[in-house]
PDB file of C-alpha atoms in Angstrom:
ATOM      1  CA  MET P  85      13.934   1.399  15.895  1.00  0.00           C
ATOM      2  CA  GLY P  86      11.110   0.219  18.135  1.00  0.00           C
ATOM      3  CA  LYS P  87       8.404  -2.294  17.475  1.00  0.00           C
ATOM      4  CA  LEU P  88       5.336  -1.310  15.495  1.00  0.00           C
ATOM      5  CA  SER P  89       2.113  -1.340  17.518  1.00  0.00           C
ATOM      6  CA  LYS P  90      -0.967  -3.094  16.144  1.00  0.00           C
ATOM      7  CA  SER P  91      -2.889   0.197  15.832  1.00  0.00           C
ATOM      8  CA  ASP P  92      -0.018   1.897  13.977  1.00  0.00           C
ATOM      9  CA  TYR P  93       0.308  -1.148  11.711  1.00  0.00           C
ATOM     10  CA  ILE P  94      -3.393  -0.911  10.814  1.00  0.00           C
ATOM     11  CA  LYS P  95      -3.075   2.874  10.301  1.00  0.00           C
ATOM     12  CA  ILE P  96      -0.176   2.468   7.852  1.00  0.00           C
ATOM     13  CA  ARG P  97      -1.923  -0.428   6.097  1.00  0.00           C
ATOM     14  CA  LYS P  98      -5.118   1.619   5.621  1.00  0.00           C
ATOM     15  CA  ASN P  99      -3.127   4.659   4.524  1.00  0.00           C
ATOM     16  CA  ILE P 100      -1.310   2.700   1.793  1.00  0.00           C
ATOM     17  CA  ILE P 101      -4.515   1.090   0.517  1.00  0.00           C
ATOM     18  CA  LYS P 102      -6.440   4.392   0.610  1.00  0.00           C
ATOM     19  CA  LYS P 103      -3.724   6.192  -1.339  1.00  0.00           C
ATOM     20  CA  LEU P 104      -3.618   3.532  -4.036  1.00  0.00           C
ATOM     21  CA  TYR P 105      -7.416   3.421  -4.185  1.00  0.00           C
ATOM     22  CA  SER P 106      -7.896   7.187  -4.383  1.00  0.00           C
ATOM     23  CA  LYS P 107      -5.393   7.393  -7.242  1.00  0.00           C
ATOM     24  CA  LYS P 108      -7.242   4.508  -8.940  1.00  0.00           C
ATOM     25  CA  ALA P 109      -4.018   2.520  -8.876  1.00  0.00           C
ATOM     26  CA  PHE P 110      -5.517  -0.689 -10.166  1.00  0.00           C
ATOM     27  CA  VAL P 111      -5.694  -1.839 -13.772  1.00  0.00           C
ATOM     28  CA  ARG P 112      -4.069   1.216 -15.419  1.00  0.00           C
ATOM     29  CA  GLY P 113      -2.568   3.305 -12.634  1.00  0.00           C
ATOM     30  CA  HIS P 114       0.251   2.771 -10.183  1.00  0.00           C
ATOM     31  CA  LEU P 115       1.977   4.737  -7.430  1.00  0.00           C
ATOM     32  CA  LEU P 116       5.638   5.086  -6.629  1.00  0.00           C
ATOM     33  CA  TYR P 117       7.009   3.985  -3.263  1.00  0.00           C
ATOM     34  CA  GLU P 118       7.854   7.618  -2.354  1.00  0.00           C
ATOM     35  CA  ARG P 119       4.209   8.607  -2.851  1.00  0.00           C
ATOM     36  CA  LEU P 120       3.097   5.826  -0.512  1.00  0.00           C
ATOM     37  CA  THR P 121       5.464   6.978   2.240  1.00  0.00           C
ATOM     38  CA  SER P 122       4.502  10.647   1.996  1.00  0.00           C
ATOM     39  CA  GLY P 123       1.986  11.743   4.583  1.00  0.00           C
ATOM     40  CA  ILE P 124       2.964   9.035   7.040  1.00  0.00           C
ATOM     41  CA  PRO P 125       4.449  10.370  10.296  1.00  0.00           C
ATOM     42  CA  SER P 126       8.245  10.253  10.229  1.00  0.00           C
ATOM     43  CA  HIS P 127       8.475   7.950  13.262  1.00  0.00           C
ATOM     44  CA  LEU P 128       6.387   5.383  11.354  1.00  0.00           C
ATOM     45  CA  SER P 129       7.778   5.818   7.838  1.00  0.00           C
ATOM     46  CA  GLY P 130      10.443   3.186   8.477  1.00  0.00           C
ATOM     47  CA  PHE P 131       7.709   0.570   8.796  1.00  0.00           C
ATOM     48  CA  VAL P 132       6.029   1.308   5.460  1.00  0.00           C
ATOM     49  CA  GLU P 133       8.147  -1.242   3.617  1.00  0.00           C
ATOM     50  CA  GLU P 134       7.311  -3.959   6.152  1.00  0.00           C
ATOM     51  CA  VAL P 135       3.563  -3.279   5.892  1.00  0.00           C
ATOM     52  CA  LEU P 136       3.779  -3.036   2.094  1.00  0.00           C
ATOM     53  CA  ASN P 137       5.528  -6.419   1.914  1.00  0.00           C
ATOM     54  CA  ASP P 138       2.740  -7.932   4.025  1.00  0.00           C
ATOM     55  CA  LEU P 139       0.131  -6.458   1.667  1.00  0.00           C
ATOM     56  CA  ILE P 140       2.002  -7.977  -1.283  1.00  0.00           C
ATOM     57  CA  ARG P 141       2.143 -11.364   0.494  1.00  0.00           C
ATOM     58  CA  GLU P 142      -1.628 -11.119   1.083  1.00  0.00           C
ATOM     59  CA  GLU P 143      -1.980 -10.277  -2.626  1.00  0.00           C
ATOM     60  CA  LEU P 144      -3.907  -7.072  -1.887  1.00  0.00           C
ATOM     61  CA  VAL P 145      -1.124  -5.006  -3.457  1.00  0.00           C
ATOM     62  CA  ILE P 146       0.908  -5.942  -6.531  1.00  0.00           C
ATOM     63  CA  HIS P 147       4.459  -4.820  -7.244  1.00  0.00           C
ATOM     64  CA  TYR P 148       3.825  -3.096 -10.558  1.00  0.00           C
ATOM     65  CA  GLY P 149       7.500  -3.035 -11.429  1.00  0.00           C
ATOM     66  CA  LYS P 150      10.456  -0.708 -11.577  1.00  0.00           C
ATOM     67  CA  THR P 151      10.037   2.580 -13.381  1.00  0.00           C
ATOM     68  CA  LYS P 152      12.752   5.104 -14.097  1.00  0.00           C
ATOM     69  CA  HIS P 153      11.625   6.855 -10.899  1.00  0.00           C
ATOM     70  CA  GLY P 154      11.656   3.766  -8.651  1.00  0.00           C
ATOM     71  CA  ASP P 155       9.411   0.918  -7.563  1.00  0.00           C
ATOM     72  CA  ALA P 156       5.713   1.248  -8.356  1.00  0.00           C
ATOM     73  CA  TYR P 157       2.728  -0.523  -6.813  1.00  0.00           C
ATOM     74  CA  GLN P 158      -0.942  -1.040  -7.608  1.00  0.00           C
ATOM     75  CA  LEU P 159      -3.949  -2.703  -5.992  1.00  0.00           C
ATOM     76  CA  ASN P 160      -5.002  -6.201  -6.972  1.00  0.00           C
ATOM     77  CA  ILE P 161      -8.256  -5.659  -8.882  1.00  0.00           C
ATOM     78  CA  LYS P 162      -9.278  -9.281  -8.149  1.00  0.00           C
ATOM     79  CA  ARG P 163      -9.444  -8.421  -4.431  1.00  0.00           C
ATOM     80  CA  LEU P 164     -11.369  -5.142  -4.845  1.00  0.00           C
ATOM     81  CA  LYS P 165     -14.282  -6.148  -2.565  1.00  0.00           C
ATOM     82  CA  GLU P 166     -11.846  -6.953   0.248  1.00  0.00           C
ATOM     83  CA  ILE P 167      -9.906  -3.728  -0.365  1.00  0.00           C
ATOM     84  CA  GLU P 168     -13.096  -1.645  -0.185  1.00  0.00           C
ATOM     85  CA  GLU P 169     -14.001  -3.343   3.120  1.00  0.00           C
ATOM     86  CA  ILE P 170     -10.610  -2.384   4.593  1.00  0.00           C
ATOM     87  CA  ILE P 171     -11.086   1.253   3.556  1.00  0.00           C
ATOM     88  CA  SER P 172     -14.635   1.630   4.896  1.00  0.00           C
TER      89      SER P 172
END
C-alpha cells in the first residue's frame, strides 16, 4: 500500500467528520466503523483507520465503544466549534 497524500488525508478526515456531523453523532448518536468507511474510494479505504486514530488523538472524535455490530464513534461535543470550522 502506498503513502497517503496530504490532500487525500484531508479528504478522508473531512469525510469522516461530515458523516458523523450529518448523522448528529454527538451526545446521543454514534456511527459504526463500516458506515464511516462507506463512500470512501476503495484505494483510500485502507487509510480510514489511520485518519480516524489521528482524529481520536486530537480528541475531535471519541471511540463510543463496542456494540454488537462493531466499533462505534461519535464527535466530541466539547470541540464542536472546531469541528464546524473543519466542515465549512
